[in-house]
Each structure stands twice: as structure tokens, then as C-alpha cells.
């Protein structure tokens, strides 16, 4: 997953540098998109707390799928009922007091992650990589930033 994410970011930078007129514009656009992706990926602001106007950014966000795939595969535990034998646990402070839950239960409920969808997330990341590669090749063929 990290390799797919690294490939996507590398190829996304290449696509921006090919399509944009100057490196400065490509850098500013890349930083802006990366900042928006980080805010709407569901990690810093949960998906339910993202304003409805910006909710589409959560779904058109490659960071969303890489985080969901990584968290799902790293924290999944088949035994998600107490006493959580064999699972890592975390103490969560509730209104009624401290409660011990498995890390998988905490991640699943707070970030709305499904372990069963992990291969779909990988497929979406592969599609994102292919899309930016196609954009790069189309940009190389049809976009010319030379001026006389």
C-alpha cells in the first residue's frame, strides 16, 4: 500500500509538471491539493464531520483509500468481543468512565473502516495510479508550454 501511495504521489507530481505552464504553478497546485486531501481523508476530520458541501472530496481522495486499507490491514483482529484475547487493546474515556476496547473496534467505529473492503481500496489506488499516468502521457503528447 505504501508503494502504491508513493507511486501515486510521484506520478501525480510528474503529471502536474507536464500539464502546468510553470513549475511554480505545479508546486502551488500540488501543495493545495495535498492539503485538501489531507483534511478530507477522514483521519483528521471524521467523514461524518466533513461539511456536506465538501463531502465529495472525501470520496475523490486517494489518501482516503490508502489510509483505510492500511488501518484495516494493520489493526484487524478477528476476536472483537471481550476479553479481546490476542488483540491489542486501548483504554477509551467515556462519560461513564474508562472502557477497554480492542484497537480494531476503536478504529472500525471511529474511522468507519471495513476490513472486507481492503482489496477494493487497493484496486481504487491502482486506478488512481493509472489515471495520473494516462494524464501524464496525454499531457506529453498534447500540451506544449513553449512560447516564442
Coordinates of N, CA, C and O in Angstrom, one line a residue:
X1 N 0.8 -1.2 0.0 CA 0.0 0.0 0.0 C 0.9 1.3 0.0 O 0.6 2.2 -0.7
X2 N 1.9 1.2 0.8 CA 2.8 2.4 0.8 C 3.5 2.6 -0.5 O 3.7 3.7 -1.0
X3 N 3.8 1.5 -1.2 CA 4.4 1.6 -2.5 C 3.5 2.2 -3.5 O 3.8 3.0 -4.4
X4 N 2.2 1.8 -3.5 CA 1.2 2.3 -4.3 C 1.0 3.8 -4.1 O 0.9 4.6 -5.0
X5 N 1.0 4.2 -2.8 CA 0.8 5.6 -2.4 C 2.0 6.4 -2.9 O 1.8 7.5 -3.4
X6 N 3.2 5.9 -2.7 CA 4.4 6.6 -3.2 C 4.4 6.7 -4.7 O 4.8 7.8 -5.2
X7 N 4.0 5.7 -5.4 CA 3.9 5.7 -6.8 C 2.9 6.8 -7.3 O 3.1 7.5 -8.2
X8 N 1.7 6.8 -6.6 CA 0.7 7.8 -7.0 C 1.3 9.2 -6.8 O 1.1 10.0 -7.7
X9 N 1.9 9.5 -5.7 CA 2.3 10.8 -5.4 C 3.4 11.2 -6.4 O 3.5 12.4 -6.9
X10 N 4.3 10.3 -6.7 CA 5.4 10.6 -7.7 C 4.8 10.9 -9.1 O 5.1 11.9 -9.7
X11 N 3.9 10.0 -9.5 CA 3.3 10.2 -10.8 C 2.4 11.4 -10.9 O 2.2 12.0 -11.9
X12 N 1.7 11.7 -9.7 CA 0.9 12.9 -9.7 C 1.7 14.2 -9.9 O 1.4 15.1 -10.6
X13 N 2.9 14.2 -9.2 CA 3.8 15.3 -9.4 C 4.3 15.4 -10.8 O 4.4 16.5 -11.3
X14 N 4.6 14.3 -11.4 CA 5.0 14.3 -12.8 C 3.9 14.8 -13.7 O 4.2 15.6 -14.6
X15 N 2.7 14.4 -13.5 CA 1.5 14.9 -14.3 C 1.4 16.4 -14.1 O 1.1 17.1 -15.1
X16 N 1.5 16.9 -12.9 CA 1.3 18.3 -12.7 C 2.4 19.1 -13.4 O 2.2 20.1 -14.0
X17 N 3.6 18.6 -13.4 CA 4.8 19.3 -14.0 C 4.6 19.3 -15.5 O 5.1 20.2 -16.2
X18 N 4.0 18.3 -16.1 CA 3.8 18.2 -17.5 C 2.7 19.1 -18.0 O 2.8 19.8 -19.0
X19 N 1.6 19.2 -17.2 CA 0.4 19.9 -17.6 C 0.4 21.4 -17.3 O -0.1 22.2 -18.1
X20 N 1.0 21.7 -16.2 CA 1.0 23.1 -15.8 C 2.1 23.9 -16.6 O 3.1 23.4 -17.0
X21 N 1.9 25.2 -16.7 CA 2.8 26.1 -17.5 C 4.1 26.3 -16.9 O 5.1 26.4 -17.6
X22 N 4.2 26.4 -15.5 CA 5.5 26.6 -14.9 C 5.6 25.6 -13.7 O 4.6 25.2 -13.2
X23 N 6.8 25.4 -13.2 CA 7.0 24.6 -12.0 C 6.4 25.2 -10.8 O 5.9 24.5 -9.9
X24 N 6.4 26.6 -10.7 CA 5.8 27.3 -9.6 C 4.3 27.0 -9.4 O 3.8 26.7 -8.4
X25 N 3.6 27.0 -10.6 CA 2.2 26.8 -10.6 C 1.9 25.3 -10.2 O 1.0 25.0 -9.4
X26 N 2.7 24.4 -10.7 CA 2.6 23.0 -10.4 C 2.8 22.7 -8.9 O 2.1 22.0 -8.3
X27 N 3.8 23.4 -8.4 CA 4.1 23.2 -7.0 C 2.9 23.8 -6.1 O 2.5 23.1 -5.1
X28 N 2.4 24.9 -6.4 CA 1.4 25.5 -5.6 C 0.1 24.7 -5.7 O -0.6 24.4 -4.7
X29 N -0.2 24.2 -6.9 CA -1.4 23.4 -7.1 C -1.3 22.1 -6.4 O -2.2 21.6 -5.7
X30 N -0.1 21.5 -6.5 CA 0.2 20.2 -5.8 C 0.1 20.3 -4.3 O -0.6 19.5 -3.6
X31 N 0.6 21.4 -3.7 CA 0.5 21.6 -2.3 C -0.9 21.8 -1.9 O -1.4 21.4 -0.8
X32 N -1.6 22.6 -2.6 CA -3.0 22.9 -2.3 C -3.9 21.6 -2.3 O -4.7 21.4 -1.4
X33 N -3.7 20.8 -3.4 CA -4.5 19.6 -3.5 C -4.1 18.6 -2.4 O -5.0 18.0 -1.8
X34 N -2.8 18.5 -2.0 CA -2.4 17.6 -1.0 C -3.0 18.1 0.4 O -3.4 17.2 1.2
X35 N -3.0 19.4 0.6 CA -3.6 19.9 1.9 C -5.1 19.6 2.0 O -5.5 19.1 3.0
X36 N -5.8 19.8 0.9 CA -7.2 19.5 0.9 C -7.5 18.0 1.0 O -8.3 17.6 1.8
X37 N -6.6 17.2 0.4 CA -6.8 15.7 0.5 C -6.5 15.3 2.0 O -7.2 14.4 2.5
X38 N -5.5 15.9 2.6 CA -5.2 15.5 4.0 C -6.4 15.9 4.9 O -6.7 15.2 5.9
X39 N -7.0 17.0 4.7 CA -8.1 17.5 5.5 C -9.4 16.6 5.3 O -10.1 16.5 6.3
X40 N -9.6 16.2 4.1 CA -10.9 15.5 3.8 C -10.7 13.9 3.7 O -11.6 13.3 3.3
X41 N -9.6 13.4 4.2 CA -9.4 11.9 4.0 C -10.1 11.2 5.1 O -10.2 9.9 5.0
X42 N -10.6 11.8 6.1 CA -11.3 11.1 7.2 C -10.5 10.8 8.4 O -11.0 10.1 9.3
X43 N -9.2 11.2 8.4 CA -8.4 10.9 9.5 C -8.3 12.1 10.5 O -8.5 11.9 11.7
X44 N -8.1 13.3 10.0 CA -8.0 14.4 10.9 C -9.5 14.9 11.2 O -9.7 15.3 12.4
X45 N -10.3 14.9 10.3 CA -11.7 15.3 10.4 C -12.5 14.0 10.0 O -12.3 13.6 8.9
X46 N -13.3 13.5 10.9 CA -14.0 12.2 10.5 C -15.0 12.5 9.4 O -15.4 13.6 9.2
X47 N -15.3 11.4 8.7 CA -16.1 11.6 7.5 C -17.5 12.2 7.8 O -18.0 13.0 7.1
X48 N -18.0 11.9 9.0 CA -19.3 12.4 9.4 C -19.3 13.9 9.7 O -20.3 14.6 9.7
X49 N -18.1 14.4 10.1 CA -17.9 15.8 10.5 C -17.6 16.7 9.3 O -17.5 17.9 9.4
X50 N -17.3 16.1 8.1 CA -17.0 17.0 7.0 C -18.3 17.6 6.5 O -19.3 16.9 6.3
X51 N -18.3 18.9 6.2 CA -19.5 19.6 5.7 C -20.0 18.9 4.4 O -19.2 18.5 3.6
X52 N -21.3 18.9 4.3 CA -21.9 18.2 3.2 C -21.4 18.7 1.8 O -21.3 18.0 0.8
X53 N -21.1 20.0 1.8 CA -20.6 20.6 0.5 C -19.3 20.1 0.1 O -19.0 19.9 -1.1
X54 N -18.5 19.7 1.1 CA -17.1 19.2 0.8 C -17.0 17.6 0.9 O -16.0 17.1 0.7
X55 N -18.2 17.0 1.1 CA -18.2 15.5 1.3 C -17.6 14.8 0.1 O -17.0 13.7 0.2
X56 N -17.9 15.3 -1.1 CA -17.4 14.6 -2.3 C -15.9 14.5 -2.4 O -15.3 13.6 -3.0
X57 N -15.2 15.5 -1.7 CA -13.7 15.4 -1.7 C -13.2 14.2 -0.9 O -12.1 13.7 -1.2
X58 N -14.0 13.7 0.0 CA -13.6 12.5 0.8 C -13.6 11.3 -0.1 O -12.7 10.5 0.0
X59 N -14.5 11.2 -1.1 CA -14.6 10.1 -1.9 C -13.7 10.1 -3.1 O -13.3 9.1 -3.7
X60 N -13.4 11.3 -3.6 CA -12.4 11.5 -4.7 C -11.0 11.8 -4.2 O -10.4 12.7 -4.6
X61 N -10.6 11.0 -3.2 CA -9.4 11.3 -2.5 C -8.6 10.0 -2.3 O -9.0 9.1 -1.6
X62 N -7.4 10.0 -3.0 CA -6.6 8.7 -2.9 C -6.1 8.5 -1.5 O -5.8 7.3 -1.1
X63 N -5.9 9.5 -0.7 CA -5.4 9.3 0.7 C -6.4 8.6 1.5 O -6.1 7.7 2.3
X64 N -7.7 8.8 1.2 CA -8.8 8.1 1.9 C -8.6 6.6 1.8 O -8.7 5.9 2.8
X65 N -8.4 6.1 0.6 CA -8.4 4.7 0.4 C -7.0 4.1 0.9 O -7.0 2.9 1.3
X66 N -6.0 4.8 0.8 CA -4.7 4.3 1.3 C -4.8 4.2 2.9 O -4.3 3.2 3.4
X67 N -5.3 5.2 3.5 CA -5.4 5.1 5.0 C -6.4 4.0 5.4 O -6.1 3.3 6.3
X68 N -7.5 3.9 4.7 CA -8.5 2.9 5.1 C -7.9 1.5 4.9 O -8.1 0.6 5.7
X69 N -7.1 1.3 3.8 CA -6.5 0.0 3.6 C -5.5 -0.3 4.6 O -5.4 -1.4 5.1
X70 N -4.6 0.7 4.9 CA -3.5 0.5 5.9 C -4.1 0.2 7.3 O -3.7 -0.7 8.0
X71 N -5.0 1.0 7.7 CA -5.6 0.9 9.1 C -6.3 -0.5 9.2 O -6.2 -1.2 10.2
X72 N -7.1 -0.8 8.2 CA -7.8 -2.1 8.2 C -6.9 -3.3 8.3 O -7.2 -4.2 9.0
X73 N -5.9 -3.3 7.5 CA -5.0 -4.4 7.5 C -4.1 -4.5 8.7 O -3.7 -5.6 9.2
X74 N -3.7 -3.4 9.3 CA -2.8 -3.3 10.4 C -3.5 -3.6 11.8 O -3.0 -4.3 12.6
X75 N -4.8 -3.2 11.9 CA -5.4 -3.3 13.2 C -6.5 -4.3 13.3 O -7.1 -4.5 14.3
X76 N -6.8 -5.0 12.2 CA -7.8 -6.0 12.2 C -7.5 -7.1 13.2 O -6.4 -7.6 13.3
X77 N -8.6 -7.5 13.9 CA -8.5 -8.6 14.9 C -9.8 -9.3 14.8 O -10.9 -8.7 14.9
X78 N -9.7 -10.6 14.6 CA -10.9 -11.4 14.4 C -11.7 -11.5 15.7 O -13.0 -11.7 15.7
X79 N -11.1 -11.4 16.8 CA -11.8 -11.5 18.1 C -12.1 -10.1 18.6 O -11.3 -9.6 19.4
X80 N -13.2 -9.6 18.2 CA -13.6 -8.2 18.7 C -14.6 -8.2 19.8 O -15.3 -7.3 19.9
X81 N -14.7 -9.3 20.5 CA -15.6 -9.4 21.7 C -14.7 -9.5 22.9 O -13.7 -10.1 22.9
X82 N -15.2 -8.9 24.0 CA -14.4 -9.0 25.3 C -14.2 -10.5 25.6 O -15.1 -11.3 25.4
X83 N -13.0 -10.9 26.1 CA -11.9 -10.1 26.7 C -10.8 -9.8 25.7 O -9.7 -9.4 26.0
X84 N -11.1 -9.9 24.4 CA -10.2 -9.5 23.3 C -8.9 -10.2 23.4 O -7.8 -9.7 23.2
X85 N -8.9 -11.5 23.6 CA -7.7 -12.3 23.7 C -7.0 -12.3 22.3 O -7.6 -12.6 21.3
X86 N -5.7 -12.0 22.4 CA -4.9 -11.9 21.2 C -5.0 -10.6 20.4 O -4.3 -10.5 19.4
X87 N -5.7 -9.7 20.9 CA -5.9 -8.4 20.2 C -5.3 -7.3 21.1 O -5.3 -7.4 22.3
X88 N -4.7 -6.3 20.4 CA -4.3 -5.1 21.1 C -5.5 -4.4 21.7 O -6.5 -4.3 21.0
X89 N -5.3 -3.8 22.8 CA -6.4 -3.0 23.4 C -6.0 -1.6 23.7 O -4.9 -1.3 23.8
X90 N -7.1 -0.8 23.8 CA -6.9 0.7 24.1 C -7.9 1.1 25.1 O -9.0 0.6 25.1
X91 N -7.5 2.0 26.0 CA -8.5 2.4 27.0 C -9.1 3.7 26.5 O -8.4 4.7 26.2
X92 N -10.4 3.7 26.4 CA -11.2 4.9 25.9 C -11.9 5.5 27.0 O -12.6 4.8 27.8
X93 N -11.8 6.8 27.1 CA -12.6 7.6 28.2 C -14.0 7.9 27.7 O -14.1 8.6 26.7
X94 N -15.0 7.4 28.4 CA -16.4 7.6 28.1 C -17.0 8.4 29.2 O -16.3 8.7 30.2
X95 N -18.2 8.9 29.0 CA -18.9 9.6 30.1 C -19.1 8.7 31.3 O -19.1 9.3 32.4
X96 N -19.3 7.5 31.1 CA -19.5 6.6 32.3 C -18.2 6.1 32.9 O -18.2 5.4 33.9
X97 N -17.1 6.5 32.3 CA -15.8 6.1 32.8 C -14.9 5.5 31.7 O -15.3 5.5 30.6
X98 N -13.8 5.0 32.1 CA -12.8 4.4 31.2 C -13.3 3.0 30.8 O -13.7 2.2 31.6
X99 N -13.2 2.7 29.5 CA -13.6 1.4 29.0 C -12.5 0.9 28.1 O -11.8 1.6 27.4
X100 N -12.2 -0.4 28.2 CA -11.1 -1.0 27.5 C -11.8 -1.7 26.3 O -12.7 -2.6 26.4
X101 N -11.4 -1.4 25.1 CA -11.8 -2.0 23.8 C -10.6 -2.4 23.0 O -9.5 -1.9 23.2
X102 N -10.9 -3.3 22.0 CA -9.8 -3.7 21.2 C -9.5 -2.5 20.2 O -10.3 -1.7 19.9
X103 N -8.2 -2.4 19.8 CA -7.8 -1.4 18.9 C -8.6 -1.5 17.6 O -9.0 -0.4 17.0
X104 N -8.9 -2.7 17.1 CA -9.7 -2.8 15.9 C -11.1 -2.3 16.1 O -11.6 -1.6 15.2
X105 N -11.7 -2.5 17.2 CA -13.1 -2.0 17.4 C -13.0 -0.4 17.5 O -13.9 0.2 16.9
X106 N -12.0 0.1 18.1 CA -11.9 1.6 18.2 C -11.7 2.2 16.8 O -12.4 3.1 16.4
X107 N -10.8 1.6 16.0 CA -10.5 2.1 14.6 C -11.7 1.9 13.7 O -12.1 2.8 13.0
X108 N -12.4 0.8 13.8 CA -13.5 0.5 13.0 C -14.7 1.4 13.2 O -15.3 1.9 12.3
X109 N -14.9 1.7 14.5 CA -16.1 2.6 14.8 C -15.8 4.1 14.6 O -16.7 4.8 14.3
X110 N -14.6 4.5 14.9 CA -14.2 5.9 14.7 C -13.9 6.3 13.3 O -14.1 7.5 13.0
X111 N -13.4 5.4 12.5 CA -12.9 5.8 11.2 C -13.8 5.1 10.1 O -13.5 5.3 8.9
X112 N -14.8 4.3 10.5 CA -15.7 3.7 9.6 C -14.9 2.9 8.5 O -15.1 3.1 7.3
X113 N -14.1 2.0 9.0 CA -13.2 1.2 8.1 C -13.8 -0.3 8.1 O -14.1 -0.8 9.1
X114 N -13.8 -0.8 6.9 CA -14.2 -2.2 6.7 C -13.0 -3.0 6.3 O -12.4 -2.7 5.3
X115 N -12.7 -4.1 7.0 CA -11.6 -5.0 6.7 C -11.9 -5.7 5.4 O -11.0 -6.0 4.6
X116 N -13.2 -6.0 5.1 CA -13.5 -6.8 3.9 C -13.4 -6.0 2.6 O -13.3 -6.6 1.6
X117 N -13.3 -4.7 2.7 CA -13.2 -3.8 1.5 C -11.8 -3.5 1.2 O -11.5 -2.7 0.3
X118 N -10.8 -4.1 1.9 CA -9.4 -3.7 1.7 C -8.9 -3.9 0.2 O -8.1 -3.1 -0.3
X119 N -9.4 -4.9 -0.5 CA -9.0 -5.2 -1.8 C -9.6 -4.2 -2.8 O -9.0 -3.8 -3.8
X120 N -10.8 -3.7 -2.5 CA -11.4 -2.6 -3.3 C -10.6 -1.4 -3.2 O -10.4 -0.6 -4.1
X121 N -10.1 -1.1 -2.0 CA -9.3 0.1 -1.7 C -8.0 0.0 -2.5 O -7.5 1.0 -3.1
X122 N -7.4 -1.2 -2.6 CA -6.2 -1.4 -3.4 C -6.5 -1.2 -4.9 O -5.7 -0.5 -5.6
X123 N -7.6 -1.7 -5.3 CA -8.0 -1.5 -6.7 C -8.2 0.0 -7.1 O -7.8 0.4 -8.1
X124 N -8.8 0.7 -6.2 CA -9.0 2.2 -6.4 C -7.7 2.9 -6.5 O -7.5 3.8 -7.3
X125 N -6.7 2.5 -5.6 CA -5.4 3.1 -5.6 C -4.7 2.8 -7.0 O -4.0 3.7 -7.5
X126 N -4.8 1.6 -7.4 CA -4.2 1.2 -8.7 C -4.8 2.0 -9.8 O -4.2 2.5 -10.7
X127 N -6.2 2.2 -9.8 CA -6.9 3.0 -10.8 C -6.4 4.5 -10.7 O -6.2 5.1 -11.8
X128 N -6.1 5.0 -9.5 CA -5.6 6.4 -9.4 C -4.2 6.5 -10.0 O -3.9 7.5 -10.7
X129 N -3.4 5.5 -9.8 CA -2.0 5.5 -10.4 C -2.1 5.5 -11.9 O -1.4 6.2 -12.6
X130 N -3.0 4.6 -12.5 CA -3.1 4.5 -13.9 C -3.7 5.8 -14.5 O -3.2 6.3 -15.5
X131 N -4.6 6.4 -13.8 CA -5.2 7.7 -14.2 C -4.2 8.8 -14.3 O -4.1 9.5 -15.3
X132 N -3.3 8.9 -13.3 CA -2.3 10.0 -13.4 C -1.2 9.7 -14.5 O -0.7 10.6 -15.1
X133 N -0.9 8.4 -14.7 CA 0.0 8.1 -15.8 C -0.6 8.4 -17.1 O 0.1 8.9 -18.0
X134 N -1.9 8.1 -17.3 CA -2.5 8.5 -18.6 C -2.5 10.0 -18.8 O -2.3 10.5 -19.8
X135 N -2.8 10.7 -17.7 CA -2.8 12.2 -17.7 C -1.4 12.7 -18.1 O -1.3 13.6 -18.9
X136 N -0.4 12.1 -17.6 CA 1.0 12.5 -17.9 C 1.3 12.2 -19.4 O 1.8 13.1 -20.1
X137 N 0.9 11.1 -19.9 CA 1.2 10.7 -21.3 C 0.4 11.6 -22.3 O 0.9 12.0 -23.3
X138 N -0.9 11.9 -21.9 CA -1.7 12.8 -22.7 C -1.1 14.2 -22.7 O -1.0 14.8 -23.7
X139 N -0.7 14.6 -21.5 CA 0.0 15.9 -21.4 C 1.2 16.0 -22.2 O 1.5 17.1 -22.9
X140 N 2.0 15.0 -22.2 CA 3.3 15.0 -23.0 C 3.0 15.1 -24.5 O 3.7 15.7 -25.3
X141 N 1.9 14.5 -24.9 CA 1.5 14.4 -26.3 C 0.9 15.7 -26.8 O 1.0 16.1 -28.0
X142 N 0.1 16.3 -26.0 CA -0.8 17.4 -26.5 C -0.5 18.8 -25.9 O -1.0 19.8 -26.4
X143 N 0.2 18.9 -24.7 CA 0.4 20.1 -24.1 C 1.8 20.6 -24.3 O 2.8 19.9 -24.1
X144 N 1.9 21.8 -24.8 CA 3.2 22.4 -25.1 C 3.3 23.8 -24.4 O 2.4 24.6 -24.7
X145 N 4.2 24.0 -23.5 CA 4.3 25.2 -22.8 C 5.4 26.2 -23.4 O 5.8 27.1 -22.7
X146 N 5.9 25.8 -24.5 CA 6.9 26.7 -25.2 C 6.3 27.9 -25.8 O 5.2 27.8 -26.4
X147 N 7.0 29.0 -25.7 CA 6.5 30.2 -26.3 C 7.7 30.9 -27.0 O 8.8 30.9 -26.5
X148 N 7.4 31.6 -28.1 CA 8.5 32.3 -28.8 C 8.4 33.8 -28.5 O 7.5 34.4 -28.3

